[in-house]
PDB file of C-alpha atoms in Angstrom:
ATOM      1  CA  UNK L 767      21.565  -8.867 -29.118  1.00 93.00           C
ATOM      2  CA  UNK L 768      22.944 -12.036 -27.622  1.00 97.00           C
ATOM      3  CA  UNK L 769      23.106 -11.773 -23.989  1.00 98.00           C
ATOM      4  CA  UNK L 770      25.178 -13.341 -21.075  1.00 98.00           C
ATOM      5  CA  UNK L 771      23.667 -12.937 -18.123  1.00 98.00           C
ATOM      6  CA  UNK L 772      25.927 -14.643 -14.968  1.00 97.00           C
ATOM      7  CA  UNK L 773      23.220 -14.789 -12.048  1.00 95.00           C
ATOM      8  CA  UNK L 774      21.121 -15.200 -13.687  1.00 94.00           C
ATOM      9  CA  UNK L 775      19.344 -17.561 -11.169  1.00 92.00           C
ATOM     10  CA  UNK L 776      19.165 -14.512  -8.560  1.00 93.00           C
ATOM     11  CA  UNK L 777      17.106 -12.089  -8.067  1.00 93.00           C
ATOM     12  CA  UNK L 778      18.562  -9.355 -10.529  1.00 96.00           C
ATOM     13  CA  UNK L 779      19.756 -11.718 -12.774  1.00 96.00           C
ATOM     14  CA  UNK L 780      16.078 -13.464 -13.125  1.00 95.00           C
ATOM     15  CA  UNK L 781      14.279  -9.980 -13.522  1.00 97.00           C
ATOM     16  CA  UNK L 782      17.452  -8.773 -15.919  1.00 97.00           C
ATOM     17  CA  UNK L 783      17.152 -11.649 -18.064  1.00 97.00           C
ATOM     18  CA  UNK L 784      13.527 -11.647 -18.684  1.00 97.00           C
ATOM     19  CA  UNK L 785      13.648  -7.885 -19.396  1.00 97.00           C
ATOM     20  CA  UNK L 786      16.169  -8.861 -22.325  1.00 98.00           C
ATOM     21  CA  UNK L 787      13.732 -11.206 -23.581  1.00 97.00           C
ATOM     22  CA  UNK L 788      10.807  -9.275 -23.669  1.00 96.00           C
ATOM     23  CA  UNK L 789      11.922  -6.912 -25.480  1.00 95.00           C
ATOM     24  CA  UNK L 790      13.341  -9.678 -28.382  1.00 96.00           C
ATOM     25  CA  UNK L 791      17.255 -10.184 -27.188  1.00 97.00           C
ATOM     26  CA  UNK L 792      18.637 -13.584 -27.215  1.00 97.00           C
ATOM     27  CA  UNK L 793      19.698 -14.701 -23.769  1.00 98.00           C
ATOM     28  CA  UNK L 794      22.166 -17.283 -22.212  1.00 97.00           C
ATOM     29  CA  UNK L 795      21.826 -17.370 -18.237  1.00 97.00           C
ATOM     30  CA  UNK L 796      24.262 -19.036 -15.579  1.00 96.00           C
ATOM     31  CA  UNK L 797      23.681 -20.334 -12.456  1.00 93.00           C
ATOM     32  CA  UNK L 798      25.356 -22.619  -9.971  1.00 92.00           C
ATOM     33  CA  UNK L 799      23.907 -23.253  -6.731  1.00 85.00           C
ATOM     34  CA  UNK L 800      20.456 -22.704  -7.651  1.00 87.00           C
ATOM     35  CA  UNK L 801      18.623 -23.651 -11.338  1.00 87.00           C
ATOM     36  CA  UNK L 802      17.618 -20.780 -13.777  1.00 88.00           C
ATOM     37  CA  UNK L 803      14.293 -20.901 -14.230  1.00 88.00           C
ATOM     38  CA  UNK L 804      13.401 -17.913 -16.614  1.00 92.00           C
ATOM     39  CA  UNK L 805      11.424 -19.148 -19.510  1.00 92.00           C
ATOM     40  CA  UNK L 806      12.755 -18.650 -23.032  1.00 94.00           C
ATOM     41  CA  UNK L 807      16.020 -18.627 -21.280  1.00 95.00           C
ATOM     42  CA  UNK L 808      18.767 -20.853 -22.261  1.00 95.00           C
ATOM     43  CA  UNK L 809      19.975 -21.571 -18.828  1.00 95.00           C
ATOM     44  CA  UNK L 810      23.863 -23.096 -18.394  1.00 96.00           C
ATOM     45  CA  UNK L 811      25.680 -24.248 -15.107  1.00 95.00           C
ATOM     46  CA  UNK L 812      28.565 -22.377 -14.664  1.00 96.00           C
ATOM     47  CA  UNK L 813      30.878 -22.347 -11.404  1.00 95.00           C
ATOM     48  CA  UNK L 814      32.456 -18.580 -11.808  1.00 96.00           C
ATOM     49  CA  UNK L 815      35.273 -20.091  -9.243  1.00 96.00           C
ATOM     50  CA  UNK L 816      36.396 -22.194 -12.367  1.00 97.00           C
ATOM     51  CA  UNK L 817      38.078 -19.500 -14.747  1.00 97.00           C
ATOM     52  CA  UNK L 818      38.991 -21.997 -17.832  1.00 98.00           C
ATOM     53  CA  UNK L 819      35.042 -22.813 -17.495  1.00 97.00           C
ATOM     54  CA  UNK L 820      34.089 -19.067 -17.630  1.00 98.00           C
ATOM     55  CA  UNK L 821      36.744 -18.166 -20.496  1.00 98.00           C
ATOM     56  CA  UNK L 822      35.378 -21.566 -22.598  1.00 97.00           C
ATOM     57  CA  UNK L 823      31.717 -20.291 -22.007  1.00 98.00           C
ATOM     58  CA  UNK L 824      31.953 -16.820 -23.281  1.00 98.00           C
ATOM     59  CA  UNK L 825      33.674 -18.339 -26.267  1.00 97.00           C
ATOM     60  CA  UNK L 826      31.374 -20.524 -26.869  1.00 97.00           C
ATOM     61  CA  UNK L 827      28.126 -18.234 -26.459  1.00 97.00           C
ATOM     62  CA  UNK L 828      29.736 -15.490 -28.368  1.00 97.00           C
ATOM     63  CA  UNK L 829      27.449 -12.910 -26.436  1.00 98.00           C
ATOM     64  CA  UNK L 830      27.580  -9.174 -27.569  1.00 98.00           C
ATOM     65  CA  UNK L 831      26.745  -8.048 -23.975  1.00 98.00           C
ATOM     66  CA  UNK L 832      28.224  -9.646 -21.033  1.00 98.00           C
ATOM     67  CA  UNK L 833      26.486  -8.635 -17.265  1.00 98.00           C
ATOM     68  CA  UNK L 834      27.499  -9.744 -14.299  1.00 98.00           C
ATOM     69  CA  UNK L 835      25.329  -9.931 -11.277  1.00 97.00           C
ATOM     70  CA  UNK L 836      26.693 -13.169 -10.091  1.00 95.00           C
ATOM     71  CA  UNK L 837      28.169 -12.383  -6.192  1.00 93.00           C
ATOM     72  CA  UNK L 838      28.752 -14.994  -3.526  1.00 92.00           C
ATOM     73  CA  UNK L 839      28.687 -13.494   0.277  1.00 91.00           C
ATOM     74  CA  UNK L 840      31.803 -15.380   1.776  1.00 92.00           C
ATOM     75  CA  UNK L 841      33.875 -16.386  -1.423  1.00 95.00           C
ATOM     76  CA  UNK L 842      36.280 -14.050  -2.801  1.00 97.00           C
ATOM     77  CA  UNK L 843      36.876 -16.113  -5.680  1.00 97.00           C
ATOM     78  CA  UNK L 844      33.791 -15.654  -6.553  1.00 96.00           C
ATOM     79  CA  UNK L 845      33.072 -12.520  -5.806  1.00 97.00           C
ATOM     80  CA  UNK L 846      36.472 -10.498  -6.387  1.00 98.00           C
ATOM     81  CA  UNK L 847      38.718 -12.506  -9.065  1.00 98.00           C
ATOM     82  CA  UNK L 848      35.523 -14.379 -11.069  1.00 98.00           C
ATOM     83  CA  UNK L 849      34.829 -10.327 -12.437  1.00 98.00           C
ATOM     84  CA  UNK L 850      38.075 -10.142 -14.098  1.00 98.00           C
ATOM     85  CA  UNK L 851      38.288 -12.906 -15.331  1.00 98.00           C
ATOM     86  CA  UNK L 852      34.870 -12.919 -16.995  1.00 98.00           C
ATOM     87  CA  UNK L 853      35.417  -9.619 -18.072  1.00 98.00           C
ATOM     88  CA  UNK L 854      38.842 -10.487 -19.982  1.00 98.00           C
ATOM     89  CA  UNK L 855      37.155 -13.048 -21.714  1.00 98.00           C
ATOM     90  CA  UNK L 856      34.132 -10.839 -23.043  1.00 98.00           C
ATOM     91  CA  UNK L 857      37.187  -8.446 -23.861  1.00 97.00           C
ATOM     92  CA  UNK L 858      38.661 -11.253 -26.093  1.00 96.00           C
ATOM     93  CA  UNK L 859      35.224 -11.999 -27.675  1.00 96.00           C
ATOM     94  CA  UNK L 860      34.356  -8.428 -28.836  1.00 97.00           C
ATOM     95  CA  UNK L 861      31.431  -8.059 -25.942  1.00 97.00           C
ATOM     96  CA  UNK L 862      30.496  -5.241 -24.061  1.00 98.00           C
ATOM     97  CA  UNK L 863      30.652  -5.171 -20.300  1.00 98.00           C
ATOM     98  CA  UNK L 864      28.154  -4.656 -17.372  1.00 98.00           C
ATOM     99  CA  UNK L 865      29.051  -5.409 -13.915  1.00 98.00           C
ATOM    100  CA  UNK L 866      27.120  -4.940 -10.598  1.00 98.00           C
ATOM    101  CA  UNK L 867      28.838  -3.853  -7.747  1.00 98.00           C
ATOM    102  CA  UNK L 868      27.812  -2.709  -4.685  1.00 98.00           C
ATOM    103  CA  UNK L 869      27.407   0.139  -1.996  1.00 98.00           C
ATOM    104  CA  UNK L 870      29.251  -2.701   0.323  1.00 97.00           C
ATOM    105  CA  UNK L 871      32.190  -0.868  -0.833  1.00 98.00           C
ATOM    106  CA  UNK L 872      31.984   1.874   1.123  1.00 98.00           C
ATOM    107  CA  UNK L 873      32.469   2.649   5.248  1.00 97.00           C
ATOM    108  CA  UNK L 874      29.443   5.274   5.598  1.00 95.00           C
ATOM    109  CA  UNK L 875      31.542   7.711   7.212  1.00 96.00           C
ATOM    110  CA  UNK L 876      30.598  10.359   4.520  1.00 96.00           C
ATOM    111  CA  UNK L 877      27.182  11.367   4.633  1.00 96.00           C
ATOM    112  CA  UNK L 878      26.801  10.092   0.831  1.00 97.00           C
ATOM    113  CA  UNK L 879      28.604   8.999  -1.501  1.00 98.00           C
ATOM    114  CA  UNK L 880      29.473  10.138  -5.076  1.00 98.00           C
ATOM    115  CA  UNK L 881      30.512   7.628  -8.011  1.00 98.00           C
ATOM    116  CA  UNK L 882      34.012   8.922  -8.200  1.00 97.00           C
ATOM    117  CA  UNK L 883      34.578   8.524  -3.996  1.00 98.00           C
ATOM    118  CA  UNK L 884      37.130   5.811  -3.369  1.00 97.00           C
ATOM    119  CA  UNK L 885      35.887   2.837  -1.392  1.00 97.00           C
ATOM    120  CA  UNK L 886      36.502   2.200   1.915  1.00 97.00           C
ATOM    121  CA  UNK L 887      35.177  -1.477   3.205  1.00 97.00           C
ATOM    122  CA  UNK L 888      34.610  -2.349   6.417  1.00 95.00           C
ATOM    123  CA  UNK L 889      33.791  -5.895   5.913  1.00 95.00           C
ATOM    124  CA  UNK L 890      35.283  -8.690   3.288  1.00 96.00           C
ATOM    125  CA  UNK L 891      32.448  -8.569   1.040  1.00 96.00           C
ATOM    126  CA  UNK L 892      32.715  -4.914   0.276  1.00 97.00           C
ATOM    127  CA  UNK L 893      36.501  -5.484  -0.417  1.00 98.00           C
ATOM    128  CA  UNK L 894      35.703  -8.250  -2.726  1.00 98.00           C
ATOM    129  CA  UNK L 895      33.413  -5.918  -4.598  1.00 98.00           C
ATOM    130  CA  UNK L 896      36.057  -3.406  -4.568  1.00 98.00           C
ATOM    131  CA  UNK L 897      38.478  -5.643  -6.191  1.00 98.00           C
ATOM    132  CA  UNK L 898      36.290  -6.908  -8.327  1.00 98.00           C
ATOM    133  CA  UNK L 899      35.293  -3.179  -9.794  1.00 98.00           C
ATOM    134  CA  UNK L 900      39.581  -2.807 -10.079  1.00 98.00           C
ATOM    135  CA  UNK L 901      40.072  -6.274 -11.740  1.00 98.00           C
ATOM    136  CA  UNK L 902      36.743  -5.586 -14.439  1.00 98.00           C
ATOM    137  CA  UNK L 903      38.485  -2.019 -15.207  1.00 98.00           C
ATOM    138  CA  UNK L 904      41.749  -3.457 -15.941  1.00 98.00           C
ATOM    139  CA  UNK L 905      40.309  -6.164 -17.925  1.00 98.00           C
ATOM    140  CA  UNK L 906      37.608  -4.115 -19.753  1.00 97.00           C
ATOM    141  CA  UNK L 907      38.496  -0.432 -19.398  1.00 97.00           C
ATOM    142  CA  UNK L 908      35.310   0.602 -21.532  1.00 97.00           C
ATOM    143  CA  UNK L 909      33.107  -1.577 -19.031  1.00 98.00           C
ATOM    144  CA  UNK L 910      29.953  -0.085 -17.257  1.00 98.00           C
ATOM    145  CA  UNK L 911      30.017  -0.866 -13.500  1.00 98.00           C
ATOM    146  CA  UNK L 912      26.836  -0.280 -11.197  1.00 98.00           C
ATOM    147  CA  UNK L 913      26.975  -0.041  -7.866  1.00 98.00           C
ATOM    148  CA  UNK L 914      23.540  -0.449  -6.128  1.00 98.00           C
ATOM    149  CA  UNK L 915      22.092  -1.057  -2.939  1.00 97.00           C
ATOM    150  CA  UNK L 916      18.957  -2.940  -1.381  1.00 97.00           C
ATOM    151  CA  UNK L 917      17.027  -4.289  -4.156  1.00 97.00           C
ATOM    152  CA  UNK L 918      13.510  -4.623  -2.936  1.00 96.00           C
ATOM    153  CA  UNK L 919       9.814  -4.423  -5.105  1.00 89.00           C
ATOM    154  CA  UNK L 920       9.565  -7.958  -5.343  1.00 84.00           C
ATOM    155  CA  UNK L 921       7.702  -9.639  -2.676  1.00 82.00           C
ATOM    156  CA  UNK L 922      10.155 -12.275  -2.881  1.00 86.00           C
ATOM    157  CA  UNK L 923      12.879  -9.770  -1.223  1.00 93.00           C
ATOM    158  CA  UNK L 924      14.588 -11.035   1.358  1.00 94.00           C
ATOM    159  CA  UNK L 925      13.775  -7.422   3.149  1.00 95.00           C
ATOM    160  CA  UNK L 926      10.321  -8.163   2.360  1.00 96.00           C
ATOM    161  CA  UNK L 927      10.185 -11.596   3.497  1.00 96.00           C
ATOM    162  CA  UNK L 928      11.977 -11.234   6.595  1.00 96.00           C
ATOM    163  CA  UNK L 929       9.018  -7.715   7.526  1.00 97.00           C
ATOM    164  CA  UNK L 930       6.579 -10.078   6.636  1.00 96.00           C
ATOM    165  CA  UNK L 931       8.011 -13.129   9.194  1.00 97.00           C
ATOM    166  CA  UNK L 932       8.346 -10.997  12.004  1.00 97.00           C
ATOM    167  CA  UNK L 933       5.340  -9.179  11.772  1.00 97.00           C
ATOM    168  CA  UNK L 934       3.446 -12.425  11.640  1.00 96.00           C
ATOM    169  CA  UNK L 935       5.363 -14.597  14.757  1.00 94.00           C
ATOM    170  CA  UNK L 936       7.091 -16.553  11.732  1.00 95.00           C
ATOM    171  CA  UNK L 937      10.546 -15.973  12.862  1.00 94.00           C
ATOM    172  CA  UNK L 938      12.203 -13.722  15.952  1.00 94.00           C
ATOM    173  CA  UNK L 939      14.502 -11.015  14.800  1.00 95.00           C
ATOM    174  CA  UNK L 940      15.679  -7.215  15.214  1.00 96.00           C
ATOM    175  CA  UNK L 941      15.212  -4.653  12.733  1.00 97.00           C
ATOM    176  CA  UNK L 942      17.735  -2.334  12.920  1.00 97.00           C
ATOM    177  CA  UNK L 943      17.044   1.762  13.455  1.00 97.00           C
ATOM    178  CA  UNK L 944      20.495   2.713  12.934  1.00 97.00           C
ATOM    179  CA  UNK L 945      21.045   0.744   9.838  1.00 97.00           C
ATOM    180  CA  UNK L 946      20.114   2.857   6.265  1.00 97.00           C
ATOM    181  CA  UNK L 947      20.225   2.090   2.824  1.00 97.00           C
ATOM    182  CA  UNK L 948      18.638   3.676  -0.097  1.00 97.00           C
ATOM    183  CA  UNK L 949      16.473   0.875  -1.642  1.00 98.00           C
ATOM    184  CA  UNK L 950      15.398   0.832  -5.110  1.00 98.00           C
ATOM    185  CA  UNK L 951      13.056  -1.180  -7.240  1.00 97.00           C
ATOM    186  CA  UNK L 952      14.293  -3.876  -8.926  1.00 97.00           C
ATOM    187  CA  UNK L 953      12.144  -3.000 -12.015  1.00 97.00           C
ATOM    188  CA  UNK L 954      13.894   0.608 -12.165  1.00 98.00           C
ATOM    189  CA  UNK L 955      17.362  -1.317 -11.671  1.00 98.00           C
ATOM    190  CA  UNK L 956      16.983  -2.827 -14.555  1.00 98.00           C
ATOM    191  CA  UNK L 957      15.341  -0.525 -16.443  1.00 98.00           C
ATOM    192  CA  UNK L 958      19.227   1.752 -15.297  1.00 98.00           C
ATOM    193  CA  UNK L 959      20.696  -1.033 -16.434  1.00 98.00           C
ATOM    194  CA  UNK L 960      19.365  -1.643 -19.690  1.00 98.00           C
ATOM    195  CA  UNK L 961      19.863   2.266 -20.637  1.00 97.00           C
ATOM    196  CA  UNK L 962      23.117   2.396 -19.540  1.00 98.00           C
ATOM    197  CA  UNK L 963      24.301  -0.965 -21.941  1.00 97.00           C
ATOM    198  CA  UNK L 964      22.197   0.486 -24.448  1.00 97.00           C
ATOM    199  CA  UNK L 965      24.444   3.669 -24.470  1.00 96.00           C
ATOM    200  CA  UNK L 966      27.231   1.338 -24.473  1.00 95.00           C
ATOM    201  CA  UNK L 967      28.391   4.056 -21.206  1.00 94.00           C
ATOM    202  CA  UNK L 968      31.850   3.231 -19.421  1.00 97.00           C
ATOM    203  CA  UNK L 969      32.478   4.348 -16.280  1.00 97.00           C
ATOM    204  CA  UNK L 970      31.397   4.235 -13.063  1.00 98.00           C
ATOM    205  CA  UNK L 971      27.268   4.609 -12.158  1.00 98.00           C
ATOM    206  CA  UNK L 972      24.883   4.762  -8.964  1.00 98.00           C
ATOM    207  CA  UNK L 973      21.994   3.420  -8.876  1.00 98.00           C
ATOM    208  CA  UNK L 974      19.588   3.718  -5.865  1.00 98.00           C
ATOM    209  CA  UNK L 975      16.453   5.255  -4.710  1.00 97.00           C
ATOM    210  CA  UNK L 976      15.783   8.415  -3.210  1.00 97.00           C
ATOM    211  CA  UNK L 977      14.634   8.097  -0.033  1.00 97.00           C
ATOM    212  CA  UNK L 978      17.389   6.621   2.759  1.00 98.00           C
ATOM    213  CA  UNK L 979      15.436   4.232   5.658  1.00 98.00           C
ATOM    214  CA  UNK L 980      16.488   2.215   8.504  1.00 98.00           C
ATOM    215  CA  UNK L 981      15.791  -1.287   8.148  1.00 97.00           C
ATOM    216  CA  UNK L 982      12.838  -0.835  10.514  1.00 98.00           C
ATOM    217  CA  UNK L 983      11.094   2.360   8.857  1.00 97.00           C
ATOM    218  CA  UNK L 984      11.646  -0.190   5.604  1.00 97.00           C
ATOM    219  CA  UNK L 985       9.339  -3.058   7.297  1.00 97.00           C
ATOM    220  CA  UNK L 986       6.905  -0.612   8.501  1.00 97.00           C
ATOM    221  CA  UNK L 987       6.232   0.280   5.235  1.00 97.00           C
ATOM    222  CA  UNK L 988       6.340  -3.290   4.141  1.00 96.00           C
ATOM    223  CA  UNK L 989       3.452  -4.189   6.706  1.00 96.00           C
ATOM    224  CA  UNK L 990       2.064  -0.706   5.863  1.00 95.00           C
ATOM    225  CA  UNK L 991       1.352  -2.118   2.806  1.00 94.00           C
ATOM    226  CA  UNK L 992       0.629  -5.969   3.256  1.00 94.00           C
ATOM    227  CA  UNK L 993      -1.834  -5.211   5.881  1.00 94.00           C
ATOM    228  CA  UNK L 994       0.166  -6.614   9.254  1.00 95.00           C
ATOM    229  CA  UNK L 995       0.539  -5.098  12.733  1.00 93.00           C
ATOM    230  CA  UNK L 996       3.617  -3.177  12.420  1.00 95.00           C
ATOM    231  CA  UNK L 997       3.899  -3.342  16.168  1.00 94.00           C
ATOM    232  CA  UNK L 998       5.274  -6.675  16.244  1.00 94.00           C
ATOM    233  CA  UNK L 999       8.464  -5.379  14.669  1.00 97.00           C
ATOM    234  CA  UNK L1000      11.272  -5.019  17.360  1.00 97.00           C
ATOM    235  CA  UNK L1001      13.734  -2.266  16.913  1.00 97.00           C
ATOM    236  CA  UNK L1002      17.568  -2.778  17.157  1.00 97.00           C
ATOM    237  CA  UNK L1003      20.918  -1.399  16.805  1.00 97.00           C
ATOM    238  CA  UNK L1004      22.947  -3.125  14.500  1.00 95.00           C
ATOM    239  CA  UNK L1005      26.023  -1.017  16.006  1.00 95.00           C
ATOM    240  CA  UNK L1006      25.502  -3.510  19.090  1.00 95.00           C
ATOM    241  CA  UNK L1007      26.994  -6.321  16.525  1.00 94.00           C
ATOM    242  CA  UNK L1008      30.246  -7.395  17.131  1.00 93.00           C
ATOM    243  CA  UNK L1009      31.217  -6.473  13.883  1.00 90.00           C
ATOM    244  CA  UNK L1010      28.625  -4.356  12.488  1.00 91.00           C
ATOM    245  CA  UNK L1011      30.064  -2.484   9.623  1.00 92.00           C
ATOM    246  CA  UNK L1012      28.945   0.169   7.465  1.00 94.00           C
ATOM    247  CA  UNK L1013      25.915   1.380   9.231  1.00 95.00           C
ATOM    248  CA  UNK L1014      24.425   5.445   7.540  1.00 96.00           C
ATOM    249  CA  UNK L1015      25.092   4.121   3.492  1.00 96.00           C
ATOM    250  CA  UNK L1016      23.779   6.509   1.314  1.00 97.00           C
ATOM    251  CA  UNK L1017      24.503   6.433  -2.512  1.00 98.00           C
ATOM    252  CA  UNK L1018      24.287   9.628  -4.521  1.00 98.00           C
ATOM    253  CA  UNK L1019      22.971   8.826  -7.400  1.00 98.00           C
ATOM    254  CA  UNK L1020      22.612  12.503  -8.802  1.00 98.00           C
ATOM    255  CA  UNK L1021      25.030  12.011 -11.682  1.00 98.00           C
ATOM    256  CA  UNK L1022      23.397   8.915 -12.654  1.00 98.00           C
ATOM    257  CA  UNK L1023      19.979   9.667 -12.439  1.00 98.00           C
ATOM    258  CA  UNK L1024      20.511  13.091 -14.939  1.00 97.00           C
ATOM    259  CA  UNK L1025      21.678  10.599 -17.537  1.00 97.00           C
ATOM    260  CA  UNK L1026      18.723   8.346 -17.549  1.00 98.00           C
ATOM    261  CA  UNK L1027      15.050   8.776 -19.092  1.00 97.00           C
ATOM    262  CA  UNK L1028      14.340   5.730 -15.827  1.00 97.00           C
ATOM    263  CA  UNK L1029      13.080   7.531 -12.589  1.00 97.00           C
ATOM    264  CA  UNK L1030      14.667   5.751  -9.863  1.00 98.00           C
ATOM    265  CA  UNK L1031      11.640   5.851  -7.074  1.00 97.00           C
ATOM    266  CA  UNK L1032      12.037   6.372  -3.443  1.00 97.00           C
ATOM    267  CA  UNK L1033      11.142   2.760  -1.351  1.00 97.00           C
ATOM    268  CA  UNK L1034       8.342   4.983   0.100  1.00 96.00           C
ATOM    269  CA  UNK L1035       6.716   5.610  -3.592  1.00 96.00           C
ATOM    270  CA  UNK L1036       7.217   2.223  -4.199  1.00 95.00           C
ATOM    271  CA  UNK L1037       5.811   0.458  -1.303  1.00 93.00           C
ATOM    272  CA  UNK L1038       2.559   2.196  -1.047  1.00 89.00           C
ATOM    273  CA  UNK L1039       1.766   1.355  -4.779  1.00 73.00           C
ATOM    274  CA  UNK L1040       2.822  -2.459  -4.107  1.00 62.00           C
TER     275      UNK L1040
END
């Protein structure tokens, strides 16, 4: 296939895209503030803020899969109306959709949630994500949308990273008890991901690990497993944050998981193997 990849000079879009080639696909990746730099990748700037830019690229790559993983924190042009837009386009062109979303979209107040809750944001980003999923249905009603969670299994995480700092005197910093997320590998992400396009299956997906973990039982295992004194970490409460937001987010990703041959592995599997 010919493949679109937007973000493709993140983290998921880096690991996506040389997935795709690996296993023969042709593949076009944007970035914008930072350079592609998957080899064998034909790598194009694209500002997803600019909608006549994003409408003239899809017509000019032609792709036959379109995925979005392409987010920016504090811009909601970026992050909620870019989607749509891209979306329409691939629409117009014939290709399928994938787009990344996020547990962001929810408040935690359930104990987990199911792909067919409703979300409930407590902070801008998880509305932009929300709007985004509404603007990529209405564009591309047979579109695949994923939400996810922490991505970790790269040491290049920032989750990772940031263990590693403050367990070494690098940088000061909390790690928060009261904050949990389900992380999953990126490897098994887009392993999910590649299934599900592969299916060609609309709807709405989950795809996390197994195992929820505060932030700090997550760098525990991180210096578990790089060798460094886990009692440097200093525990936290992120509900002492002015604005703390969604604080117990679990995805259920039951529904998901009995449609894929991928095993989405707990962080705790997946940290002790490295």
């Amino acid at each position: 296939m010919r493949v679109l990849v937007t973000g493709g000079s993140g983290a998921l879009g880096s690991h996506l895209s040389a997935a795709l080639l690996r296993r023969g696909d042709d593949v076009v990746a944007t970035g914008h503030r930072a350079p592609v730099v998957v080899a064998g990748v034909q790598a194009v700037p694209l500002d997803l803020a600019d909608a006549a830019a994003v409408t003239s690229l899809v017509r000019e790559v032609r792709p036959d899969l379109v995925v979005n993983t392409a987010y920016a924190y504090a811009d909601w042009t970026v992050t909620a109306v870019a989607p749509g837009v891209l979306a329409a386009a691939a629409m117009d062109a014939g290709a399928q959709v994938v787009h990344i979303s996020s547990d962001a979209v929810f408040s935690g107040h359930k104990p987990a949630y199911v792909e067919t809750d409703l979300p409930d944001p407590l902070i801008p980003y998880g509305a932009a994500k929300a709007a985004a999923e509404v603007g990529v249905r209405l564009a591309a009603p047979d579109s695949t949308i994923v939400r996810t969670t922490l991505i970790m299994g790269h040491r290049a995480a920032p989750m990772e990273t940031l263990s590693r700092a403050l367990a070494t005197g690098e940088r000061d910093g909390l790690l928060f008890t009261d904050d949990v997320r389900c992380p999953v590998h990126v490897d098994d992400l887009v392993a999910a991901l590649l299934e599900l396009a592969d299916a060609r299956r609309p709807g709405m997906f989950h795809v996390g690990g197994p195992d929820a973990l505060s932030r700090m039982a997550i760098g525990e295992l991180v210096c578990a497993r790089d060798g460094l004194p886990a009692d440097r970490l200093v525990p936290g409460l992120r509900a002492d944050l002015p604005v703390p937001g969604a604080l117990d987010l679990r995805l259920d990703c039951t529904a998901t998981q009995a449609l894929l041959r991928t095993r989405l592995r707990g962080a705790r599997e997946f940290l002790a193997t490295g």
